[in-house]
Short mmCIF file of C-alpha atoms in Angstrom, two decimals:
data_model
loop_
_atom_site.label_atom_id
_atom_site.label_comp_id
_atom_site.label_asym_id
_atom_site.label_seq_id
_atom_site.Cartn_x
_atom_site.Cartn_y
_atom_site.Cartn_z
CA MET C 808 0.22 -0.08 -0.17
CA PRO C 809 1.97 2.90 -1.17
CA GLU C 810 1.51 5.88 1.31
CA SER C 811 2.62 8.93 -0.46
CA TRP C 812 2.07 9.69 -4.08
CA VAL C 813 0.19 6.95 -6.10
CA ASN C 814 0.08 8.37 -9.98
CA LEU C 815 -2.88 7.58 -12.31
CA ALA C 816 -1.53 8.58 -15.74
CA GLU C 817 -2.50 4.80 -16.89
CA ARG C 818 -5.88 5.06 -15.66
CA ILE C 819 -7.38 8.83 -16.53
CA GLY C 820 -4.68 10.23 -18.99
CA SER C 821 -2.99 12.55 -17.43
CA ASP C 822 -0.48 12.63 -15.09
CA LEU C 823 -2.08 13.02 -11.56
CA HIS C 824 -0.98 12.32 -8.53
CA VAL C 825 -3.22 11.91 -5.04
CA ASP C 826 -1.66 12.33 -2.00
CA LEU C 827 -2.92 9.57 0.48
CA SER C 828 -0.51 10.41 3.57
CA GLY C 829 -2.48 12.72 7.04
CA PRO C 830 -4.69 12.17 9.24
CA GLY C 831 -7.97 10.31 9.62
CA SER C 832 -10.13 6.95 8.39
CA ARG C 833 -8.61 5.72 4.74
CA ARG C 834 -12.18 6.73 3.67
CA ALA C 835 -12.14 10.39 4.67
CA VAL C 836 -8.45 11.10 3.73
CA LEU C 837 -9.23 9.29 -0.15
CA ILE C 838 -12.16 11.82 -0.13
CA ARG C 839 -9.39 14.30 1.02
CA ALA C 840 -7.70 13.92 -1.31
CA LEU C 841 -9.87 14.04 -4.73
CA ARG C 842 -11.75 16.58 -3.45
CA ASP C 843 -8.50 18.83 -3.24
CA ALA C 844 -7.19 17.38 -7.23
CA VAL C 845 -10.72 19.02 -7.72
CA ARG C 846 -10.56 22.35 -6.02
CA GLU C 847 -6.58 22.77 -7.62
CA GLY C 848 -7.61 21.74 -11.07
CA TRP C 849 -6.12 18.97 -11.31
CA LEU C 850 -9.16 17.11 -12.36
CA ALA C 851 -10.30 19.52 -14.39
CA PRO C 852 -14.26 19.41 -15.22
CA GLY C 853 -15.36 16.39 -17.13
CA THR C 854 -12.79 14.20 -16.48
CA ARG C 855 -14.28 11.06 -15.75
CA LEU C 856 -12.72 8.84 -12.82
CA PRO C 857 -11.84 5.14 -12.85
CA PRO C 858 -14.19 2.06 -11.53
CA TYR C 859 -14.00 2.33 -8.12
CA ARG C 860 -13.31 -1.43 -7.92
CA SER C 861 -9.73 -0.22 -10.00
CA LEU C 862 -9.21 2.67 -8.37
CA ALA C 863 -9.24 0.12 -5.16
CA ALA C 864 -6.99 -1.97 -6.38
CA ASP C 865 -4.63 0.12 -7.80
CA LEU C 866 -4.79 2.22 -4.33
CA GLY C 867 -4.64 -1.16 -2.19
CA LEU C 868 -8.16 0.28 -0.53
CA ALA C 869 -11.45 -2.11 0.23
CA ARG C 870 -13.80 -1.81 -2.61
CA ASN C 871 -16.62 -0.27 -0.06
CA THR C 872 -13.88 2.67 1.22
CA VAL C 873 -13.46 4.01 -2.53
CA ALA C 874 -17.40 3.68 -3.45
CA ASP C 875 -18.57 4.91 -0.41
CA ALA C 876 -15.98 8.21 -1.05
CA TYR C 877 -17.49 8.24 -4.48
CA ALA C 878 -20.97 8.64 -3.47
CA GLU C 879 -19.93 10.83 -0.61
CA LEU C 880 -18.89 12.86 -3.39
CA VAL C 881 -21.50 12.77 -5.47
CA ALA C 882 -23.38 14.10 -3.02
CA GLU C 883 -21.12 17.25 -2.33
CA GLY C 884 -21.68 18.04 -5.71
CA TRP C 885 -17.82 17.54 -7.02
CA LEU C 886 -18.16 14.34 -9.08
CA THR C 887 -21.45 12.62 -10.75
CA ALA C 888 -22.84 9.31 -11.34
CA ARG C 889 -24.74 8.21 -14.38
CA GLN C 890 -25.14 4.91 -15.46
CA GLY C 891 -23.03 3.92 -18.71
CA SER C 892 -21.36 6.94 -18.38
CA GLY C 893 -19.13 6.26 -15.21
CA THR C 894 -18.17 8.76 -12.50
CA ARG C 895 -17.20 12.07 -13.69
CA VAL C 896 -16.14 15.46 -12.34
CA ALA C 897 -18.78 17.61 -12.05
CA GLU C 898 -19.09 21.02 -14.55
CA ARG C 899 -19.67 23.15 -11.59
CA ALA C 900 -16.68 22.20 -10.37
CA ALA C 901 -14.26 23.92 -12.20
CA PRO C 902 -11.96 25.62 -9.82
CA PRO C 903 -12.11 29.99 -10.28
CA LYS C 904 -9.48 31.22 -12.02
CA ARG C 905 -6.68 32.22 -9.94
CA ALA C 906 -4.52 35.09 -11.12
CA ARG C 907 -1.73 33.89 -12.67
CA LYS C 908 1.97 35.30 -9.99
CA PRO C 909 4.49 36.45 -13.44
CA LYS C 910 7.29 33.93 -13.02
CA PRO C 911 10.98 34.93 -12.54
CA ALA C 912 13.20 35.01 -15.68
CA PRO C 913 15.48 32.56 -15.60
CA VAL C 914 18.63 33.08 -14.79
CA ARG C 915 21.17 31.85 -17.24
CA PRO C 916 25.18 31.01 -16.65
CA ALA C 917 26.57 32.79 -19.74
CA THR C 918 27.90 29.71 -21.41
CA PRO C 919 31.68 30.76 -22.52
CA ALA C 920 32.12 31.72 -25.56
CA HIS C 921 35.47 29.95 -25.96
CA ASN C 922 36.39 26.18 -24.83
CA LEU C 923 40.43 25.57 -24.19
CA ARG C 924 39.79 23.72 -20.91
CA GLN C 925 41.98 20.56 -21.42
CA GLY C 926 41.24 16.78 -21.47
CA THR C 927 38.47 16.74 -24.56
CA PRO C 928 39.43 15.68 -28.56
CA GLU C 929 37.68 17.82 -30.41
CA THR C 930 33.83 16.83 -31.08
CA ALA C 931 33.28 17.28 -34.79
CA SER C 932 36.56 15.08 -35.95
CA PHE C 933 34.92 11.85 -34.54
CA PRO C 934 35.05 9.78 -38.25
CA ARG C 935 31.38 8.53 -38.07
CA THR C 936 31.69 7.68 -41.43
CA ALA C 937 34.52 5.08 -40.79
CA TRP C 938 32.90 4.02 -37.06
CA LEU C 939 29.66 3.76 -38.89
CA ALA C 940 31.42 1.19 -41.26
CA ALA C 941 33.26 -0.82 -38.81
CA ALA C 942 30.01 -1.40 -36.64
CA ARG C 943 28.33 -3.11 -39.90
CA ARG C 944 31.42 -4.73 -40.48
CA ALA C 945 31.38 -5.73 -37.19
CA LEU C 946 27.41 -6.52 -36.48
CA SER C 947 27.23 -8.74 -39.58
CA ALA C 948 30.39 -10.70 -38.90
CA ALA C 949 29.53 -10.97 -34.96
CA PRO C 950 28.91 -14.33 -33.72
CA ASP C 951 25.02 -14.81 -31.66
CA GLU C 952 26.86 -15.74 -28.88
CA ALA C 953 28.33 -12.09 -28.60
CA PHE C 954 24.87 -11.13 -27.96
CA GLY C 955 24.44 -13.03 -24.25
CA PRO C 956 25.94 -12.25 -20.75
CA GLY C 957 29.65 -12.19 -22.17
CA ASP C 958 33.33 -12.95 -20.88
CA PRO C 959 33.58 -10.17 -17.52
CA ARG C 960 37.65 -9.66 -19.83
CA GLY C 961 35.79 -8.11 -22.51
CA ARG C 962 35.07 -9.23 -26.38
CA ILE C 963 38.10 -11.42 -27.17
CA GLU C 964 38.17 -9.91 -30.87
CA LEU C 965 39.14 -6.72 -29.09
CA ARG C 966 41.27 -7.82 -26.58
CA ARG C 967 43.00 -9.51 -29.93
CA ALA C 968 42.86 -6.18 -31.54
CA LEU C 969 44.41 -4.42 -28.95
CA THR C 970 47.25 -6.90 -28.34
CA ASP C 971 48.98 -6.28 -31.56
CA TYR C 972 48.00 -2.82 -31.54
CA LEU C 973 49.28 -1.85 -28.16
CA ALA C 974 52.80 -4.11 -28.43
CA ARG C 975 53.55 -2.03 -32.05
CA ALA C 976 52.21 1.44 -31.03
CA ARG C 977 53.24 1.83 -26.99
CA GLY C 978 55.54 -1.53 -26.73
CA VAL C 979 53.28 -2.85 -23.93
CA ARG C 980 53.86 -6.60 -23.98
CA VAL C 981 50.58 -8.48 -23.62
CA ASP C 982 48.16 -11.03 -24.72
CA PRO C 983 44.70 -11.07 -24.65
CA GLU C 984 44.49 -13.11 -21.27
CA ARG C 985 46.22 -10.28 -19.22
CA ILE C 986 43.50 -7.61 -20.64
CA VAL C 987 40.60 -6.69 -18.99
CA VAL C 988 38.16 -4.18 -20.72
CA CYS C 989 36.55 -1.63 -19.10
CA SER C 990 34.31 2.15 -19.34
CA GLY C 991 37.73 3.91 -19.00
CA PHE C 992 40.70 5.06 -16.40
CA ALA C 993 37.96 6.10 -13.49
CA HIS C 994 36.84 2.50 -13.22
CA ALA C 995 40.17 1.14 -13.98
CA LEU C 996 40.89 2.38 -11.37
CA ARG C 997 38.08 1.60 -8.60
CA LEU C 998 38.13 -3.01 -10.11
CA LEU C 999 42.19 -2.42 -9.18
CA PHE C 1000 41.30 -1.38 -5.72
CA ASP C 1001 37.37 -3.08 -4.98
CA GLY C 1002 39.83 -5.93 -6.85
CA SER C 1003 43.10 -5.70 -4.45
CA ARG C 1004 40.78 -7.82 -2.03
CA GLY C 1005 40.96 -10.62 -4.57
CA ALA C 1006 43.71 -13.10 -5.37
CA GLY C 1007 47.39 -11.03 -5.46
CA GLY C 1008 45.55 -7.89 -4.66
CA GLY C 1009 47.82 -6.46 -1.10
CA ALA C 1010 50.24 -4.24 -3.12
CA LEU C 1011 47.40 -2.22 -3.61
CA ARG C 1012 46.31 -2.08 0.24
CA GLY C 1013 48.65 0.42 1.37
CA PRO C 1014 49.79 3.87 0.95
CA PHE C 1015 50.58 4.86 -3.07
CA ALA C 1016 52.20 7.48 -4.42
CA VAL C 1017 51.07 9.99 -7.14
CA GLU C 1018 53.04 12.71 -8.46
CA SER C 1019 52.11 16.56 -7.15
CA TYR C 1020 50.15 17.37 -9.96
CA GLY C 1021 47.59 15.40 -11.34
CA LEU C 1022 43.94 14.96 -11.69
CA ARG C 1023 42.32 15.28 -8.32
CA PHE C 1024 39.64 12.85 -8.60
CA HIS C 1025 42.19 9.85 -9.28
CA SER C 1026 43.56 10.58 -5.94
CA GLU C 1027 40.11 11.04 -4.21
CA ILE C 1028 39.26 7.98 -6.32
CA LEU C 1029 42.47 6.24 -4.38
CA GLU C 1030 41.88 7.52 -1.09
CA GLY C 1031 37.56 6.65 -1.20
CA SER C 1032 38.92 3.54 -1.28
CA GLY C 1033 40.81 3.54 2.02
CA VAL C 1034 43.72 4.24 0.25
CA GLN C 1035 46.40 6.78 1.34
CA THR C 1036 48.10 9.01 -1.27
CA VAL C 1037 51.37 10.45 -0.89
CA PRO C 1038 52.62 13.47 -3.29
CA LEU C 1039 56.15 12.76 -5.46
CA ASP C 1040 57.87 15.72 -6.39
CA LEU C 1041 58.18 16.90 -9.67
CA ASP C 1042 61.18 18.57 -11.91
CA GLU C 1043 61.93 18.01 -15.28
CA GLN C 1044 62.22 15.00 -15.49
CA GLY C 1045 59.18 14.22 -14.75
CA ALA C 1046 58.43 12.60 -10.99
CA ARG C 1047 61.29 12.30 -8.44
CA VAL C 1048 60.87 8.52 -8.54
CA GLU C 1049 63.34 7.96 -5.68
CA GLU C 1050 61.64 9.79 -3.25
CA LEU C 1051 59.71 5.60 -3.29
CA ILE C 1052 63.33 4.62 -1.72
CA GLU C 1053 62.91 7.57 1.64
CA GLU C 1054 58.75 5.97 1.57
CA PRO C 1055 59.51 2.68 2.83
CA ARG C 1056 55.47 2.23 3.38
CA ILE C 1057 54.59 3.14 0.26
CA ARG C 1058 52.71 0.03 -1.68
CA GLY C 1059 52.49 1.40 -5.57
CA VAL C 1060 52.60 4.86 -7.31
CA LEU C 1061 50.50 5.99 -10.58
CA LEU C 1062 52.29 8.23 -13.04
CA THR C 1063 52.33 9.31 -16.29
CA PRO C 1064 55.27 8.32 -17.67
CA ALA C 1065 54.61 9.24 -21.34
CA HIS C 1066 53.58 13.09 -20.66
CA GLN C 1067 53.52 13.64 -17.10
CA PHE C 1068 50.05 15.55 -16.57
CA PRO C 1069 49.89 18.52 -16.70
CA THR C 1070 52.86 20.12 -16.55
CA GLY C 1071 54.33 18.09 -19.38
CA GLY C 1072 57.16 15.98 -20.25
CA PRO C 1073 58.55 12.31 -20.21
CA LEU C 1074 59.46 10.66 -17.80
CA HIS C 1075 63.54 10.19 -17.74
CA PRO C 1076 64.81 7.15 -19.09
CA ALA C 1077 66.87 6.61 -15.31
CA ARG C 1078 63.92 7.54 -13.79
CA ARG C 1079 62.02 4.52 -15.79
CA ALA C 1080 64.35 2.08 -14.84
CA ALA C 1081 64.61 3.42 -11.46
CA VAL C 1082 60.53 3.02 -10.31
CA ILE C 1083 61.49 -0.51 -12.20
CA ASP C 1084 63.96 -1.79 -9.73
CA TRP C 1085 62.05 -0.24 -6.98
CA ALA C 1086 58.92 -2.18 -7.19
CA ARG C 1087 60.77 -5.35 -7.47
CA THR C 1088 63.15 -4.37 -4.18
CA SER C 1089 59.85 -3.54 -2.62
CA GLY C 1090 57.42 -5.64 -4.12
CA GLY C 1091 55.33 -2.09 -5.50
CA LEU C 1092 53.42 -1.92 -7.87
CA VAL C 1093 53.02 0.61 -10.59
CA LEU C 1094 49.79 1.98 -11.66
CA GLU C 1095 50.66 3.49 -15.51
CA ASP C 1096 48.22 5.52 -16.95
CA ASP C 1097 49.70 6.36 -20.57
CA TYR C 1098 47.64 9.43 -20.72
CA ASP C 1099 48.29 11.14 -24.45
CA GLY C 1100 50.64 8.34 -24.78
CA GLU C 1101 50.12 8.38 -28.74
CA PHE C 1102 50.28 12.10 -29.48
CA ARG C 1103 53.80 12.56 -29.92
CA TYR C 1104 54.50 15.66 -32.22
CA ASP C 1105 58.38 16.68 -32.16
CA ARG C 1106 60.33 12.98 -31.89
CA VAL C 1107 60.08 9.09 -31.46
CA PRO C 1108 56.60 7.90 -29.16
CA VAL C 1109 57.83 7.00 -25.72
CA GLY C 1110 57.28 3.53 -25.17
CA ALA C 1111 56.23 2.17 -22.11
CA VAL C 1112 56.68 1.23 -18.82
CA GLN C 1113 54.44 -1.41 -19.08
CA GLY C 1114 57.53 -2.82 -21.14
CA LEU C 1115 60.09 -3.11 -18.41
CA ASP C 1116 58.47 -5.76 -16.28
CA PRO C 1117 55.33 -6.98 -17.38
CA GLU C 1118 54.30 -8.16 -13.67
CA ARG C 1119 54.79 -5.30 -11.99
CA VAL C 1120 53.69 -2.47 -13.87
CA VAL C 1121 49.66 -2.24 -14.81
CA TYR C 1122 49.48 -0.79 -17.57
CA LEU C 1123 46.22 1.90 -18.37
CA GLY C 1124 44.24 3.28 -21.20
CA SER C 1125 40.88 4.32 -23.02
CA VAL C 1126 39.81 5.93 -26.32
CA SER C 1127 38.22 9.49 -25.19
CA LYS C 1128 41.31 11.64 -26.20
CA SER C 1129 42.44 9.70 -29.36
CA LEU C 1130 39.10 8.64 -30.37
CA SER C 1131 35.67 9.99 -27.90
CA PRO C 1132 34.68 10.34 -24.48
CA ALA C 1133 31.06 8.80 -25.49
CA VAL C 1134 33.00 5.53 -26.22
CA ARG C 1135 33.18 4.69 -23.01
CA ILE C 1136 36.15 2.33 -23.81
CA GLY C 1137 39.72 1.44 -21.77
CA TRP C 1138 41.69 -1.73 -20.76
CA MET C 1139 43.66 -3.47 -18.05
CA VAL C 1140 46.99 -5.08 -18.70
CA LEU C 1141 47.88 -6.72 -15.69
CA PRO C 1142 49.79 -8.49 -14.26
CA MET C 1143 48.48 -12.61 -13.95
CA GLN C 1144 48.72 -12.03 -9.99
CA LEU C 1145 45.72 -9.22 -10.22
CA VAL C 1146 43.50 -10.81 -13.03
CA ASP C 1147 41.20 -12.93 -10.38
CA GLY C 1148 40.97 -10.28 -8.18
CA VAL C 1149 39.97 -7.70 -10.58
CA LEU C 1150 37.46 -9.81 -12.68
CA ALA C 1151 36.18 -10.85 -9.48
CA ALA C 1152 35.21 -7.01 -8.48
CA LYS C 1153 33.64 -6.82 -12.23
CA GLY C 1154 31.20 -9.58 -11.78
CA LYS C 1155 30.67 -12.30 -14.24
CA ARG C 1156 28.75 -9.77 -16.84
CA GLU C 1157 29.83 -7.42 -18.85
CA ALA C 1158 27.85 -4.23 -17.56
CA TRP C 1159 30.08 -1.25 -18.29
CA ALA C 1160 31.51 -1.54 -21.64
CA SER C 1161 28.95 -1.95 -24.58
CA VAL C 1162 29.60 -5.21 -26.75
CA LEU C 1163 28.23 -3.42 -29.39
CA ASP C 1164 30.77 -0.96 -28.82
CA GLN C 1165 34.06 -3.12 -28.73
CA LEU C 1166 33.37 -4.97 -31.15
CA THR C 1167 32.81 -2.09 -33.49
CA LEU C 1168 36.23 -0.88 -31.74
CA ALA C 1169 38.20 -3.54 -32.89
CA ASP C 1170 36.52 -3.62 -36.20
CA PHE C 1171 38.03 -0.04 -36.67
CA ILE C 1172 41.68 -1.07 -35.09
CA ALA C 1173 41.79 -4.04 -37.11
CA SER C 1174 41.04 -2.55 -40.39
CA GLY C 1175 43.51 0.87 -39.39
CA GLN C 1176 41.33 3.29 -38.99
CA TYR C 1177 42.34 3.39 -35.66
CA ASP C 1178 45.86 4.08 -37.05
CA ARG C 1179 44.40 7.34 -39.53
CA HIS C 1180 43.01 8.55 -37.15
CA ILE C 1181 45.08 8.71 -34.86
CA ARG C 1182 47.71 10.56 -37.40
CA ARG C 1183 44.88 12.89 -39.06
CA MET C 1184 43.91 14.40 -35.40
CA ARG C 1185 47.80 14.19 -34.54
CA GLN C 1186 48.19 16.72 -37.06
CA ARG C 1187 45.57 18.19 -36.66
CA TYR C 1188 46.67 18.98 -33.08
CA ARG C 1189 50.30 19.55 -33.85
CA HIS C 1190 48.96 22.31 -36.04
CA ARG C 1191 46.91 23.93 -33.37
CA ARG C 1192 50.03 24.29 -30.62
CA ASP C 1193 51.99 25.46 -33.19
CA GLN C 1194 49.49 28.87 -34.17
CA LEU C 1195 49.83 28.56 -30.34
CA VAL C 1196 53.19 28.73 -29.26
CA THR C 1197 53.61 31.84 -32.65
CA ALA C 1198 51.04 34.00 -30.96
CA LEU C 1199 52.34 33.56 -27.73
CA ALA C 1200 55.95 34.06 -28.84
CA GLU C 1201 54.95 37.29 -30.89
CA ARG C 1202 52.28 38.76 -28.62
CA ALA C 1203 53.15 38.04 -25.25
CA PRO C 1204 57.03 36.69 -25.44
CA HIS C 1205 56.64 36.92 -20.75
CA ILE C 1206 54.24 34.00 -21.10
CA THR C 1207 56.34 30.25 -21.91
CA ALA C 1208 54.34 26.87 -22.93
CA THR C 1209 55.64 24.24 -21.84
CA GLY C 1210 54.65 20.83 -22.19
CA ILE C 1211 54.06 20.79 -26.15
CA ALA C 1212 55.98 18.08 -27.31
CA ALA C 1213 53.14 15.67 -26.48
CA GLY C 1214 49.90 16.18 -26.02
CA LEU C 1215 45.89 18.34 -26.40
CA HIS C 1216 47.57 21.09 -24.06
CA ALA C 1217 50.02 23.21 -23.49
CA VAL C 1218 50.76 24.92 -19.59
CA LEU C 1219 50.89 28.73 -20.06
CA ARG C 1220 53.81 29.63 -17.14
CA LEU C 1221 52.58 32.92 -15.52
CA PRO C 1222 54.94 35.61 -13.67
CA PRO C 1223 54.78 34.47 -9.72
CA GLY C 1224 51.37 36.22 -8.10
CA THR C 1225 49.41 36.46 -11.37
CA GLU C 1226 47.42 33.20 -11.70
CA ALA C 1227 43.68 33.63 -9.95
CA SER C 1228 43.52 37.16 -11.67
CA ALA C 1229 44.92 35.66 -15.13
CA VAL C 1230 41.92 32.78 -14.59
CA LYS C 1231 39.39 35.50 -14.13
CA ALA C 1232 40.68 37.76 -16.71
CA ALA C 1233 39.71 34.48 -18.64
CA SER C 1234 36.30 34.83 -17.79
CA TRP C 1235 35.45 38.20 -18.67
CA GLN C 1236 37.21 37.60 -22.11
CA GLY C 1237 34.46 34.39 -22.68
CA ILE C 1238 36.95 31.30 -21.95
CA ALA C 1239 36.35 28.10 -20.45
CA LEU C 1240 40.17 27.06 -18.88
CA ASP C 1241 42.06 25.66 -15.58
CA GLY C 1242 44.55 27.23 -13.67
CA LEU C 1243 47.84 25.11 -12.67
CA ALA C 1244 46.86 25.36 -9.00
CA GLU C 1245 43.04 23.11 -9.83
CA PHE C 1246 45.82 20.54 -10.52
CA ARG C 1247 47.79 20.49 -7.14
CA HIS C 1248 47.37 17.74 -4.64
CA PRO C 1249 46.32 19.32 -0.81
CA ARG C 1250 49.71 17.61 0.71
CA ALA C 1251 51.93 18.48 -2.45
CA ALA C 1252 55.57 19.96 -0.85
CA MET C 1253 56.60 21.29 -3.52
CA PRO C 1254 56.99 24.90 -4.66
CA ALA C 1255 53.85 26.13 -6.53
CA GLY C 1256 54.32 27.81 -9.47
CA ASP C 1257 51.69 30.01 -12.03
CA GLY C 1258 50.22 28.73 -14.30
CA LEU C 1259 46.44 28.42 -16.94
CA VAL C 1260 46.52 24.89 -18.38
CA ILE C 1261 45.88 25.18 -22.08
CA GLY C 1262 43.66 23.08 -24.21
CA TYR C 1263 44.08 23.73 -27.63
CA SER C 1264 41.89 20.54 -29.07
CA THR C 1265 38.58 21.26 -27.58
CA PRO C 1266 37.65 23.84 -29.76
CA ALA C 1267 36.14 24.10 -32.97
CA GLU C 1268 38.31 24.05 -36.22
CA HIS C 1269 36.10 27.28 -36.91
CA ALA C 1270 37.03 28.81 -34.15
CA TYR C 1271 40.46 27.88 -32.26
CA GLY C 1272 41.94 31.13 -33.96
CA ALA C 1273 39.28 33.52 -32.09
CA ALA C 1274 39.83 31.27 -29.15
CA VAL C 1275 43.71 32.23 -28.99
CA GLU C 1276 42.68 35.79 -30.15
CA ALA C 1277 40.17 36.00 -26.50
CA LEU C 1278 43.42 33.75 -24.43
CA LEU C 1279 46.32 36.63 -25.38
CA ARG C 1280 43.96 39.64 -24.09
CA ALA C 1281 43.42 37.59 -20.69
CA LEU C 1282 47.40 37.27 -20.10
CA PRO C 1283 48.88 39.42 -17.51
CA PRO C 1284 51.36 42.04 -19.25
CA SER C 1285 55.07 42.11 -19.04
CA GLU C 1286 56.99 43.99 -16.10
CA ALA C 1287 58.19 46.18 -18.33
CA SER C 1288 55.13 47.14 -20.16
CA SER C 1289 52.78 47.56 -16.89
CA GLU C 1290 55.64 49.81 -15.50
CA SER C 1291 54.50 54.44 -16.67
CA PRO C 1292 56.83 56.25 -17.14
CA SER C 1293 56.94 58.81 -15.36
CA ARG C 1294 56.74 62.10 -17.06
#
């Protein structure tokens, strides 16, 4: 018996709720509710009510209770009852028209004219035609069992395609049995730390080191799983992994070695080797976020750290930057000791990444379309990066752009103490962007620097030039230009 609101839409053809709460007998409560519905106009004159037997069944009331309520309201003039016509709202029961109060104009936040936030590829460049062709091929070739519950590891077609691609393009040492498909990086982290209670997962229960600058919600996922995060300092060679030795409690480390997020730059080769040595000696684990691994512009791509030791590194990737965040597919390449625990956390039924999208992506990769899309977008993003760097050199030479050898964003280094005012000035220019401080770990000990994180991949092609112009107007002036000459 529902105690509050009961929907009668299926019975009377409109969306009406009857409040059955309040003091009194069930009969009295129903009479009051129907009277209020007529008085307030929720039941319009002439509306036919459901037969009392049906309404009694819907509301869980005795038939006599509903019949008596109808009879009382007919006697009061709220309802009419005629043989063959049913029970209806009386025409004279129309509520008096009430003066309508003018609705206040909605206050809507101004939509930024220019979106320079990091982390999103250009949406207009999604390869719709090639993706649709891949979907058609994949569906035509899919076996009947593909449309059943599925393997929690993910479709074998996708795991095989990823095995070939990751070995060829990223230097990952992998076979399909080590891959678990998920819906993205955040989902992968949750599965890892939930799955750490399973076989061989003890390495994921202790404190974890993270980079002093990074996506804050990654640290929040770890800490939400009861794992303390310890920030590592950064310099021009990447994370200072030697600090791991100074913290013997640390059980693992989360790194972005291909392109440190957001400051930019790869992890130095000596430090890549050092973190593997630390993991082997301490029994620790390295989580490798292969952020922007495909988008290098000025030199040969840096291979994955996982290739140095597949049993000490969890390799994590997705298509959210390379293809689209709308394709909710990511993957983990796991040490064998973690596979069972992660699968137990995921469950026997694949409920996170659509099998149809997995089959499509598998064909998209195997047919070479993924490589072609990456090459096309790499050229486009490189051109945008060059446009930004050239504009800064010509119009704001006192501002240095860093982290530009790879990725979808640049960090503009600002004079000390100017970040907050620059973010505010950008807002006045109609620009959505983030200051560097947004990505700083709350317990980071390294000195803070002022900067803006500029995502040059997000704007549409035709809007990018105007976005750069607006950005230049928001940047703080050089010290020389800001000084007024004395007269």
